[in-house]
């Protein structure tokens, strides 16, 4: 389709039959492509989208200048406003490294000068970050200065807040933002979701995590090993999706159209939420204590609806 744009720019008014023949496609396929091209351009503003149409016999390119890549792209007023508001907000984050803050302020000043009147409009807008933004800056600074952190962290598997000291290793994003760190409470490597950090404080202690091999997170955040506990889950036809979303060792067919799934989990208690989510479409079979725990959680949840 990129070649089609170039072709039409050089042959404005070309016959539909000739264009289709040149690209080795049918005329119907060409018309479908021509219906898509007007939704393409350097932006969604008027004049930036490709104005290409056809009367069924010929193809007309109404604004071939829209594809002129010789001119530099310029920020529109709304784009400049969005950048300026975001830059000013980030510059106020607590814990941001001073060198980064100064670099950001210098870039913001250059952008203000280039934006002209748009900079005036952005001055009336402010953004307040939720706690995760401050947590990110604090973790980033701790990693840079190799300092230990104190956390008050919410664990959904146990539904409790715990206090712990950690030596941060790295920040990464897989859908959400996480910190990988050596946890002094469990004496093991742990992953913490930043939006579950209730409080954070940098300590006057050096971070000294033991040497660890960084995990490849390109496929999945949770990577299981053969040493992790084994969990068996039976699901009905409505729960077969579990086998698609959870890495597993085996998935055997059941007579009712369901599956008996064997998987491993570093923290088996986290699968209680899976059992509650499945409801009548599945249950934990083994280990027995996890099955009992899931059953008790379901009973408590149902009891909350008594009299409703």
GROMACS .gro file of N, CA and C in nm, residues 19 24 69 76 89 101 179 181 199 272 283:
model
   33
   19UNK      N    1  -0.418   0.021  -1.268
   19UNK     CA    2  -0.353   0.013  -1.137
   19UNK      C    3  -0.361  -0.129  -1.082
   24UNK      N    4  -0.096  -0.656  -0.964
   24UNK     CA    5  -0.128  -0.798  -0.964
   24UNK      C    6  -0.243  -0.834  -0.872
   69UNK      N    7   0.771   1.435   0.205
   69UNK     CA    8   0.852   1.410   0.325
   69UNK      C    9   0.974   1.499   0.332
   76UNK      N   10   0.197   2.004   1.642
   76UNK     CA   11   0.075   2.082   1.644
   76UNK      C   12   0.053   2.135   1.785
   89UNK      N   13   0.500   1.794   3.482
   89UNK     CA   14   0.453   1.705   3.588
   89UNK      C   15   0.563   1.609   3.631
  101UNK      N   16   1.634   1.572   3.637
  101UNK     CA   17   1.541   1.683   3.651
  101UNK      C   18   1.591   1.806   3.574
  179UNK      N   19   0.927  -0.381   4.011
  179UNK     CA   20   1.066  -0.375   4.059
  179UNK      C   21   1.110  -0.518   4.092
  181UNK      N   22   1.387  -0.724   4.292
  181UNK     CA   23   1.475  -0.691   4.404
  181UNK      C   24   1.507  -0.815   4.485
  199UNK      N   25   0.387   0.229   5.105
  199UNK     CA   26   0.484   0.328   5.152
  199UNK      C   27   0.622   0.283   5.106
  272UNK      N   28  -0.557  -1.937   4.442
  272UNK     CA   29  -0.688  -1.931   4.506
  272UNK      C   30  -0.780  -1.836   4.430
  283UNK      N   31  -1.213  -2.627   3.966
  283UNK     CA   32  -1.176  -2.644   4.106
  283UNK      C   33  -1.033  -2.691   4.115
   0.00000   0.00000   0.00000
